[in-house]
Coordinates of C-alpha atoms and ligand atoms in Angstrom, one line a residue:
M1 CA 105.5 124.9 101.6
L2 CA 102.2 123.7 99.9
G3 CA 101.3 125.5 96.7
L4 CA 98.2 127.9 97.2
M5 CA 96.1 126.5 93.8
Q6 CA 92.3 125.1 93.7
D7 CA 92.0 121.7 93.9
R8 CA 90.0 121.0 91.8
Q9 CA 89.5 117.0 90.9
L10 CA 90.0 115.7 87.2
T11 CA 87.5 114.2 86.3
L12 CA 85.9 112.4 82.8
T13 CA 82.7 115.2 84.3
S14 CA 84.6 117.9 83.8
I15 CA 85.8 117.0 80.6
M16 CA 82.2 116.5 79.8
Q17 CA 80.4 119.9 80.9
H18 CA 83.5 121.6 79.2
A19 CA 82.6 120.4 75.9
Q20 CA 78.6 120.6 76.4
R21 CA 79.4 124.1 77.4
L22 CA 82.0 124.6 74.0
H23 CA 81.4 122.0 72.0
G24 CA 77.9 121.6 71.9
E25 CA 77.1 122.2 68.4
R26 CA 79.6 119.5 67.4
E27 CA 78.3 116.5 65.3
I28 CA 79.0 113.2 66.3
V29 CA 78.1 110.8 63.6
S30 CA 77.6 106.9 63.9
V31 CA 76.9 103.9 62.3
T32 CA 74.8 101.8 64.3
A33 CA 72.7 97.9 63.7
D34 CA 69.5 100.0 64.2
Q35 CA 70.8 103.0 61.4
P36 CA 73.3 103.2 59.1
L37 CA 74.3 106.6 59.4
H38 CA 72.1 108.4 62.4
R39 CA 74.1 112.1 63.7
Y40 CA 73.6 114.3 66.1
R41 CA 75.1 116.8 68.6
Y42 CA 77.7 116.5 71.5
R43 CA 74.9 118.5 73.8
D44 CA 72.6 115.8 72.5
A45 CA 74.5 112.8 73.5
F46 CA 74.9 114.4 77.1
A47 CA 71.9 115.4 77.2
R48 CA 71.0 111.6 77.0
A49 CA 73.5 110.7 79.4
A50 CA 71.9 112.8 82.0
R51 CA 68.3 111.0 81.5
L52 CA 70.7 107.4 81.5
A53 CA 72.7 108.5 84.8
G54 CA 68.7 108.9 86.1
A55 CA 67.5 105.9 84.6
L56 CA 70.3 104.1 86.4
A57 CA 69.3 105.6 89.6
R58 CA 66.2 104.5 88.9
L59 CA 67.2 101.1 88.2
G60 CA 68.9 101.1 92.0
A61 CA 72.8 101.6 90.6
V62 CA 75.1 103.3 93.4
A63 CA 78.4 104.1 93.4
G64 CA 81.3 102.3 92.4
D65 CA 78.7 99.7 90.9
R66 CA 80.2 97.9 87.3
I67 CA 78.0 98.7 84.6
G68 CA 78.7 96.2 81.3
T69 CA 79.1 96.9 78.1
L70 CA 79.2 94.8 75.1
A71 CA 79.0 96.9 72.2
W72 CA 80.5 98.6 68.7
N73 CA 81.2 102.2 68.7
D74 CA 78.3 104.7 68.1
Y75 CA 76.9 107.3 69.7
R76 CA 74.7 104.7 72.4
H77 CA 78.1 103.6 73.6
L78 CA 79.4 107.0 73.8
E79 CA 76.5 107.9 76.2
V80 CA 76.9 105.4 78.1
Y81 CA 80.2 105.6 78.9
F82 CA 79.9 109.7 80.2
A83 CA 76.6 108.4 81.4
T84 CA 78.3 105.9 84.3
S85 CA 81.8 107.6 85.0
C86 CA 80.2 110.9 85.7
A87 CA 77.6 109.4 87.9
G88 CA 80.5 107.4 89.8
L89 CA 79.7 104.3 88.3
V90 CA 82.1 102.3 86.7
C91 CA 82.3 101.4 83.2
H92 CA 83.0 97.5 82.2
T93 CA 83.4 97.2 78.4
I94 CA 84.0 93.8 77.7
N95 CA 85.3 92.2 74.2
P96 CA 82.4 90.4 72.6
R97 CA 84.9 88.6 70.4
L98 CA 86.1 86.5 73.9
F99 CA 85.8 83.2 74.1
P100 CA 81.9 82.7 76.1
G101 CA 83.4 81.4 78.5
Q102 CA 85.9 83.9 79.4
I103 CA 83.1 86.8 79.0
E104 CA 81.5 84.8 81.5
F105 CA 84.8 84.2 83.9
I106 CA 85.0 88.3 83.4
I107 CA 81.5 89.4 84.0
R108 CA 81.4 87.4 87.3
D109 CA 85.0 88.4 88.2
A110 CA 84.1 92.3 87.5
A111 CA 80.2 91.2 89.4
D112 CA 78.7 93.5 86.8
R113 CA 75.1 94.8 88.0
W114 CA 73.4 95.5 84.8
L115 CA 74.5 95.0 81.3
F116 CA 74.1 97.4 78.2
V117 CA 74.5 95.5 74.6
D118 CA 73.5 95.8 71.4
P119 CA 71.0 93.3 69.8
V120 CA 73.9 91.6 67.8
F121 CA 75.2 89.9 71.0
V122 CA 71.8 89.0 72.7
P123 CA 71.9 85.1 72.1
L124 CA 75.9 85.7 72.9
L125 CA 74.7 86.8 76.7
A126 CA 71.5 84.1 76.7
G127 CA 73.5 81.0 76.8
M128 CA 74.9 82.3 79.9
Q129 CA 72.2 84.6 81.9
D130 CA 71.2 81.5 84.9
R131 CA 75.1 81.8 85.6
L132 CA 75.8 85.6 85.8
G133 CA 74.2 86.1 89.3
S134 CA 75.6 89.4 89.8
V135 CA 73.5 90.6 87.0
A136 CA 69.9 92.3 87.9
G137 CA 68.9 92.9 84.1
F138 CA 69.9 93.7 80.6
V139 CA 69.4 97.3 78.6
I140 CA 69.7 96.4 74.8
L141 CA 71.2 99.3 72.8
G142 CA 68.6 99.9 70.4
P143 CA 64.7 100.7 70.0
A144 CA 61.2 99.8 71.9
G145 CA 60.7 95.9 70.5
H146 CA 64.5 94.3 71.1
A147 CA 63.8 93.3 75.2
E148 CA 60.3 91.4 75.0
R149 CA 61.7 89.4 72.1
S150 CA 65.2 88.7 73.8
G151 CA 64.7 85.7 76.0
L152 CA 66.8 87.5 78.6
R153 CA 65.6 88.2 81.9
N154 CA 64.0 91.0 82.9
A155 CA 66.0 93.1 80.0
L156 CA 64.9 96.5 79.3
D157 CA 65.0 98.7 76.0
Y158 CA 67.4 101.8 76.0
E159 CA 65.6 104.3 74.1
T160 CA 62.3 102.8 76.4
L161 CA 64.7 103.6 79.7
L162 CA 65.6 106.8 78.2
A163 CA 62.3 108.1 77.2
D164 CA 61.0 107.4 81.1
A165 CA 64.2 109.3 82.8
P166 CA 63.6 112.4 84.1
P167 CA 65.4 115.2 82.2
A168 CA 68.2 116.8 84.5
F169 CA 70.7 114.9 86.6
D170 CA 72.6 116.2 89.2
W171 CA 76.5 115.0 88.7
P172 CA 78.2 114.3 91.8
E173 CA 81.4 115.8 93.1
L174 CA 83.8 112.9 92.3
D175 CA 87.1 112.2 93.9
E176 CA 89.6 112.1 91.0
R177 CA 91.0 108.7 92.3
S178 CA 87.5 106.9 92.5
A179 CA 87.3 104.4 89.9
C180 CA 86.0 105.5 86.6
A181 CA 85.8 102.2 83.7
L182 CA 87.0 98.9 83.5
C183 CA 88.8 96.3 81.1
Y184 CA 90.3 93.1 81.3
T185 CA 93.7 92.1 79.9
S186 CA 93.6 89.2 77.7
G187 CA 94.5 86.8 79.2
T188 CA 96.7 85.2 77.0
T189 CA 98.6 82.5 80.2
D190 CA 96.1 83.2 82.7
N191 CA 92.5 84.3 83.4
P192 CA 91.7 87.8 82.6
K193 CA 92.6 90.6 85.2
G194 CA 90.5 93.8 85.5
V195 CA 92.2 96.9 84.8
L196 CA 90.4 99.4 87.3
Y197 CA 91.0 103.3 85.8
S198 CA 90.6 106.1 87.6
H199 CA 88.9 109.8 86.9
R200 CA 92.7 111.1 87.2
A201 CA 94.5 108.3 85.0
L202 CA 92.2 108.4 82.2
V203 CA 91.9 113.2 82.6
L204 CA 96.3 113.0 82.4
H205 CA 96.1 110.1 79.5
T206 CA 93.6 112.2 77.5
Y207 CA 95.8 115.5 77.9
G208 CA 99.0 113.2 77.2
C209 CA 97.4 112.2 74.1
L210 CA 96.2 115.4 72.2
M211 CA 99.8 117.0 72.6
A212 CA 100.8 117.9 69.3
D213 CA 103.3 115.3 68.9
G214 CA 101.0 113.0 70.1
M215 CA 97.3 112.3 68.9
G216 CA 97.0 116.1 68.3
I217 CA 93.8 116.3 67.0
G218 CA 91.7 119.9 67.6
A219 CA 88.9 121.5 66.9
R220 CA 89.5 121.3 63.4
D221 CA 90.0 117.5 63.1
V222 CA 87.0 114.7 62.0
V223 CA 88.0 111.9 63.7
L224 CA 86.9 107.8 62.9
P225 CA 88.2 106.0 65.9
V226 CA 88.3 102.4 64.3
V227 CA 89.9 100.8 67.4
P228 CA 87.0 99.5 70.1
M229 CA 85.2 101.1 72.6
F230 CA 85.4 97.8 74.1
H231 CA 89.4 97.9 73.8
V232 CA 91.0 100.2 76.3
N233 CA 88.5 103.2 75.9
A234 CA 89.1 103.4 72.2
W235 CA 93.1 104.6 73.3
S236 CA 91.3 107.5 75.3
I237 CA 89.7 109.0 71.4
P238 CA 86.2 109.8 72.7
Y239 CA 87.1 112.0 75.4
G240 CA 89.5 113.6 73.6
A241 CA 87.7 114.5 71.2
A242 CA 85.1 115.9 73.6
V243 CA 88.3 118.4 74.8
V244 CA 88.7 119.8 71.6
G245 CA 85.9 119.6 69.8
A246 CA 86.4 117.4 67.3
K247 CA 84.3 116.0 65.0
L248 CA 83.7 112.1 66.0
V249 CA 82.9 109.6 63.3
M250 CA 81.8 106.2 64.6
P251 CA 81.5 103.0 62.6
G252 CA 79.6 100.9 64.7
P253 CA 79.6 97.4 63.3
R254 CA 81.5 98.2 60.2
M255 CA 84.7 97.6 61.5
G256 CA 86.4 95.9 59.5
D257 CA 84.9 96.7 56.0
G258 CA 87.4 98.6 54.0
A259 CA 84.9 100.0 51.9
A260 CA 82.5 101.1 54.5
L261 CA 84.9 103.0 56.1
A262 CA 86.4 104.5 52.6
R263 CA 82.9 106.0 52.7
L264 CA 82.9 107.4 56.0
I265 CA 85.4 109.4 55.8
A266 CA 85.0 110.4 52.4
A267 CA 81.8 111.1 53.4
E268 CA 82.1 112.9 56.3
E269 CA 85.6 114.4 55.9
V270 CA 87.5 112.0 58.4
S271 CA 90.8 114.1 58.7
V272 CA 92.3 111.2 61.2
A273 CA 91.6 107.9 62.5
A274 CA 93.2 105.1 64.9
G275 CA 92.4 101.7 64.5
V276 CA 94.6 98.2 64.4
P277 CA 97.0 97.7 61.4
T278 CA 94.8 94.9 59.8
V279 CA 92.2 97.6 59.7
W280 CA 93.9 99.5 57.5
L281 CA 94.4 96.5 55.3
G282 CA 91.3 96.5 53.9
L283 CA 90.8 99.8 54.0
L284 CA 93.9 99.8 51.8
A285 CA 93.0 97.3 49.6
H286 CA 89.5 98.4 48.6
L287 CA 91.6 101.4 47.9
R288 CA 93.6 100.1 45.6
A289 CA 90.5 98.0 43.3
S290 CA 87.9 101.4 43.4
G291 CA 90.3 103.7 42.6
E292 CA 88.5 105.9 45.1
R293 CA 90.6 108.5 46.9
L294 CA 90.6 110.3 50.3
P295 CA 91.2 113.8 50.0
S296 CA 90.7 115.1 53.9
L297 CA 92.2 112.0 55.5
R298 CA 95.7 114.0 57.1
R299 CA 96.8 111.0 59.0
V300 CA 96.5 107.5 60.8
M301 CA 97.4 106.7 64.2
I302 CA 98.2 103.2 64.2
G303 CA 99.0 100.6 66.8
G304 CA 97.8 97.1 69.2
S305 CA 100.8 95.1 67.3
A306 CA 103.4 96.4 64.6
C307 CA 102.8 98.4 61.6
P308 CA 104.2 96.5 58.5
R309 CA 106.2 99.5 56.5
A310 CA 103.9 98.4 53.7
I311 CA 101.3 100.4 55.7
M312 CA 102.8 103.2 56.4
E313 CA 104.2 103.6 52.2
E314 CA 101.2 102.9 51.2
F315 CA 99.0 105.7 53.2
E316 CA 101.8 108.0 52.3
T317 CA 102.7 107.6 48.9
A318 CA 99.7 106.7 47.8
H319 CA 97.3 108.6 49.5
G320 CA 99.2 111.3 50.6
V321 CA 98.6 110.3 54.6
H322 CA 101.1 110.8 57.9
V323 CA 101.1 107.1 59.7
H324 CA 101.9 107.4 63.7
H325 CA 103.0 104.0 65.0
A326 CA 102.2 104.4 68.2
W327 CA 103.1 101.5 71.5
G328 CA 100.6 100.5 74.7
M329 CA 98.6 98.1 76.4
T330 CA 95.5 97.9 78.5
E331 CA 97.7 98.5 82.1
M332 CA 98.6 101.5 80.3
S333 CA 95.5 103.3 79.5
P334 CA 96.7 102.9 77.0
V335 CA 99.4 104.8 75.0
G336 CA 103.0 104.5 76.1
T337 CA 104.6 105.9 73.0
F338 CA 104.2 107.6 69.6
N339 CA 105.6 108.3 67.0
S340 CA 106.2 111.4 65.4
P341 CA 109.1 112.8 63.7
S342 CA 112.2 114.4 66.0
A343 CA 113.8 118.1 65.3
D344 CA 116.1 116.4 62.5
F345 CA 114.5 114.1 61.1
A346 CA 114.4 116.4 57.7
S347 CA 118.2 115.9 57.7
L348 CA 118.1 112.6 59.0
P349 CA 119.3 109.6 56.1
E350 CA 116.9 107.7 54.4
D351 CA 117.3 104.0 56.1
E352 CA 117.6 106.8 59.7
R353 CA 114.6 108.0 58.9
W354 CA 112.8 104.6 58.6
R355 CA 114.4 102.9 62.0
Q356 CA 112.5 105.9 62.8
R357 CA 109.6 105.6 61.5
L358 CA 109.3 101.9 62.3
S359 CA 110.0 102.2 65.7
V360 CA 107.3 102.7 68.2
G361 CA 108.3 106.5 68.9
R362 CA 108.7 108.3 72.5
P363 CA 107.4 108.5 75.8
V364 CA 104.3 110.2 75.4
W365 CA 105.0 112.8 78.6
G366 CA 103.7 111.2 82.1
V367 CA 105.1 107.9 81.1
E368 CA 108.7 107.2 82.4
L369 CA 110.8 104.2 80.5
R370 CA 113.5 102.3 81.0
I371 CA 115.2 98.5 79.3
V372 CA 116.6 96.0 82.0
D373 CA 118.6 93.2 82.0
A374 CA 117.4 89.5 83.6
E375 CA 118.7 90.8 86.4
G376 CA 117.0 94.3 86.6
R377 CA 119.8 96.4 85.7
E378 CA 119.2 99.1 83.7
L379 CA 120.5 98.6 79.9
P380 CA 121.4 101.9 77.8
W381 CA 119.0 104.2 75.5
D382 CA 121.6 103.0 72.9
G383 CA 119.2 101.0 70.0
E384 CA 121.4 97.6 70.4
S385 CA 120.3 96.9 73.9
F386 CA 117.2 95.0 74.1
G387 CA 115.4 93.8 77.4
S388 CA 112.4 94.0 79.6
L389 CA 110.5 97.2 78.9
M390 CA 109.3 98.5 82.3
V391 CA 107.1 101.4 83.0
R392 CA 105.8 104.1 85.4
G393 CA 103.6 106.8 85.8
P394 CA 100.4 107.5 87.0
W395 CA 98.3 106.0 84.0
V396 CA 99.9 102.9 84.3
C397 CA 98.1 100.1 86.7
A398 CA 99.0 99.4 89.8
E399 CA 97.2 96.5 90.8
Y400 CA 95.0 94.0 89.4
F401 CA 91.1 94.5 90.3
R402 CA 89.9 91.6 92.4
V403 CA 93.1 89.4 92.4
G404 CA 94.5 90.3 95.3
R405 CA 97.9 89.3 94.5
G406 CA 99.6 93.0 95.3
P407 CA 101.0 95.4 93.6
T408 CA 102.2 95.5 90.0
H409 CA 105.2 97.0 90.0
T410 CA 108.6 96.7 91.9
A411 CA 109.1 98.1 94.7
D412 CA 110.8 101.5 92.8
G413 CA 106.7 101.6 91.2
W414 CA 108.1 100.0 87.7
F415 CA 105.6 97.9 85.6
D416 CA 107.0 95.4 83.8
T417 CA 105.5 95.6 80.4
G418 CA 105.9 92.1 79.0
D419 CA 107.9 92.7 76.1
V420 CA 111.3 93.3 75.1
A421 CA 112.7 96.5 73.2
T422 CA 115.5 99.1 72.5
I423 CA 115.4 102.3 73.1
D424 CA 117.6 104.8 70.6
P425 CA 119.4 107.3 72.4
H426 CA 116.6 110.1 71.1
G427 CA 113.8 107.7 73.2
Y428 CA 112.8 105.7 70.2
V429 CA 112.0 102.2 71.2
S430 CA 111.4 99.7 69.1
I431 CA 110.0 96.4 70.1
T432 CA 112.1 93.3 69.0
D433 CA 110.0 90.8 70.6
R434 CA 107.4 89.3 73.0
A435 CA 108.4 88.0 76.4
K436 CA 105.2 85.6 76.0
D437 CA 104.6 83.6 72.4
V438 CA 100.9 85.3 72.8
I439 CA 99.6 85.2 68.7
K440 CA 98.3 88.8 67.3
S441 CA 95.7 88.3 65.1
G442 CA 94.2 91.4 63.5
G443 CA 95.6 93.2 66.7
E444 CA 93.7 91.1 69.5
W445 CA 95.6 88.2 71.5
I446 CA 95.2 84.4 70.5
S447 CA 96.8 81.8 73.6
S448 CA 99.3 79.5 72.1
I449 CA 99.4 77.8 75.5
T450 CA 95.1 77.4 75.4
L451 CA 95.8 76.1 71.8
E452 CA 98.6 73.7 72.6
N453 CA 96.5 72.2 75.8
T454 CA 93.7 71.3 73.2
A455 CA 95.2 69.8 70.7
V456 CA 97.5 67.5 73.0
A457 CA 94.1 66.3 74.7
H458 CA 93.1 65.5 71.0
P459 CA 94.5 61.3 71.6
A460 CA 96.2 60.5 68.5
V461 CA 98.1 64.0 69.4
A462 CA 102.0 63.3 71.8
E463 CA 103.1 67.0 71.8
A464 CA 101.7 70.4 70.4
A465 CA 102.9 73.6 69.4
V466 CA 101.0 76.4 68.2
I467 CA 103.2 79.8 67.0
G468 CA 101.6 83.2 65.5
A469 CA 103.1 82.6 61.3
Q470 CA 102.4 85.5 59.2
H471 CA 99.4 86.3 57.3
P472 CA 99.0 88.9 54.7
H473 CA 95.7 90.1 56.1
W474 CA 96.0 89.2 60.1
D475 CA 99.1 90.5 60.4
E476 CA 99.5 86.8 62.3
R477 CA 97.6 83.9 62.6
P478 CA 98.1 80.4 65.0
L479 CA 99.6 77.6 63.1
L480 CA 99.3 74.0 64.8
C481 CA 102.4 71.8 64.5
V482 CA 102.1 68.6 66.3
V483 CA 103.8 64.9 66.5
L484 CA 101.7 62.7 66.6
R485 CA 101.8 59.5 69.2
P486 CA 103.4 56.1 67.7
G487 CA 101.0 53.8 65.8
A488 CA 98.3 56.4 65.5
S489 CA 96.7 59.0 63.3
A490 CA 94.9 62.1 62.8
T491 CA 94.5 63.8 59.6
R492 CA 94.8 68.2 59.2
E493 CA 91.2 68.1 59.0
E494 CA 90.3 65.7 62.0
L495 CA 92.8 67.6 64.2
L496 CA 91.2 71.4 63.2
A497 CA 87.8 70.2 63.7
W498 CA 88.8 69.0 67.7
F499 CA 89.2 72.6 68.6
D500 CA 85.1 73.7 67.5
G501 CA 83.5 74.5 70.5
K502 CA 86.8 74.0 72.8
V503 CA 87.7 77.6 71.8
A504 CA 86.6 80.6 70.1
K505 CA 86.4 80.1 66.5
W506 CA 88.6 82.4 65.3
W507 CA 91.1 80.7 67.9
V508 CA 91.6 77.7 65.6
P509 CA 94.3 77.5 64.1
D510 CA 94.7 78.1 60.4
D511 CA 96.7 74.9 59.4
V512 CA 98.5 71.8 60.8
L513 CA 101.9 70.6 60.3
F514 CA 102.5 67.3 60.5
L515 CA 106.7 67.0 62.1
D516 CA 108.5 64.2 63.6
E517 CA 109.9 66.5 67.2
L518 CA 109.7 69.3 68.2
P519 CA 113.0 71.4 68.6
H520 CA 113.0 71.5 72.7
T521 CA 116.1 74.0 75.1
A522 CA 118.6 72.4 77.4
T523 CA 115.8 71.9 80.7
G524 CA 113.6 70.7 78.0
K525 CA 111.3 73.1 77.2
L526 CA 109.9 73.8 74.3
S527 CA 111.6 76.1 71.7
K528 CA 109.3 77.9 69.8
K529 CA 112.4 80.7 69.2
E530 CA 113.7 77.8 67.5
L531 CA 110.8 76.4 66.2
R532 CA 109.6 80.1 64.5
E533 CA 113.2 80.0 63.1
R534 CA 112.7 76.8 61.4
L535 CA 109.3 78.0 60.0
R536 CA 109.6 81.3 58.9
H537 CA 109.6 81.0 55.4
Y538 CA 106.1 79.3 55.9
R539 CA 103.0 80.4 54.5
F540 CA 99.5 79.7 55.3
P541 CA 97.6 77.8 52.0
G542 CA 95.0 79.8 50.7
A543 CA 95.1 82.6 52.9
K544 CA 92.3 84.0 51.0
C545 CA 89.7 81.3 51.8
D546 CA 90.9 81.3 55.8
T547 CA 89.8 85.1 55.4
D548 CA 86.9 84.9 54.2
R549 CA 85.9 82.7 56.5
L550 CA 86.9 84.6 59.8
E551 CA 84.7 87.3 57.8
S552 CA 82.0 85.5 57.5
E553 CA 82.5 84.7 61.4
G554 CA 82.0 88.4 61.9
R555 CA 85.6 88.4 62.8
K556 CA 86.6 91.2 60.8
Ligands
AMP601 P1 96.5 95.2 74.8 O1 96.9 95.1 76.3 O2 95.6 94.2 74.7 O3 96.1 95.9 74.4 O4 98.0 94.5 74.0 C1 99.4 95.1 74.1 C2 100.7 94.2 73.7 O5 100.3 94.7 72.3 C3 101.5 95.6 73.9 O6 102.3 94.5 75.5 C4 102.6 95.2 72.4 O7 103.2 93.5 72.9 C5 101.3 94.8 71.8 N1 101.8 96.4 71.4 C6 101.1 96.8 71.3 N2 101.2 97.8 69.8 C7 102.1 98.0 69.5 C8 103.0 98.2 68.3 N3 102.7 99.3 68.3 N4 103.7 96.7 68.1 C9 104.3 95.7 68.5 N5 103.3 95.7 69.6 C10 101.8 96.0 70.0

């Protein structure tokens, strides 16, 4: 027997309309390239989103069209989020930090119709625009005047587009299973793959994340997403804040600037912030040096890569800020687990508490987890057995966009995350390893295989291995280990220069070690596990200099 309840669709439009009616007066504050501090209200954001939806219709965008964005976190990007998804279009956020070749691949694979870009990314697109056949034109996220001198074909200024658009838009009734957003995985071993989110998935994910033991954001909160809007919908914070009516504070291009973040947190009285570990290192270093305090900040959510204990301790002891560790991935919209204290936390011994705190937490309702061995047999939740972490749930990817390889999961619906984990009897998950040897730098992935392939193309190199070595600021940075061909010679500087123009600047290894041989497994494969073990005491020389170099390249 079927229930007799209304079949209203779970759509992002319902979130927008709810926020418009209930939280219209709540503020959204942004740093943008053209304004040091822009402020307006939810009702302004949605009024402008309606104009944008009308403008897109005039530009010929039809249901299902992908509308790409290359932009930092600010109010204009937020308007594009809601206008596209709620009009039945697909908001395709693109990571501008990727290597240009990958960006081009992604835009072509997604067949984006229009691209909305911050002025700073115009030169990046100018170089590839002739190869972007699907793209009808470009909208530059700023005031009038940028388009004309952009060098991009069919370029429009965002503010002019909005000013000329009709003020009202008739939002369509959408099927909750229709696509609303698209984000590509980092593509470490393969080309990047598109994860196509549905309205239903993102609404349920938002519900799940908002729970008290999840992000637990409420109407009185002031939320600062330092996690980029170009990466998995900024962990759904833009939607969650709209549901509850939290004030939103968007850092724009100042995401990696500790001093700027501290100023924003203090001035706007931010209570909850979220981001990858690296951004917090910058903020904490600034607070240490300046002696500033952040009395409004209560909680920080940290995920994307493992959160070091030192960050948690410093936030808590020096600033009274509670850190929640979280884990997820692009294919999971992205949140899978969230760390909040268990019911018996207060009575646990100190080391047990830390074991729990450093884990990535428990699955958010809606996500089922299990760990399996190499034969696919389920392993016990004993905190000791480790195996491949499998997930299933309504916000987990079922199939990649366009790839055409069929489902991404087993017959009974389990998706292999590629992570290796233990789960304790209370459901706390610890990520023990990455199945692949990807290097996580500042919360972003670097493919060791790409770097190795580039290195071995150098005439003097016989064999190469790249591993992620610990870095005080970036978590990990690539370390290149090479064996030279007999009789050949090459210096550290020559080898590093070899990467110029072949990979993104921030992928270039930070150091080179010349070895007589590299360790191999019994089947003749490179054993990175052993290499990491041998080099576990390695530290980058002059890590500070590397940080400066990366920061000057806008990698922050
Ligand atoms: P992405 O799809 O780029 O968001 O990357 C997802 C991957 O990042 C996961 O499969 C994990 O390997 C890693 N990851 C995410 N959060 C954490 C965390 N809290 N601790 C350790 N690894 C993490």
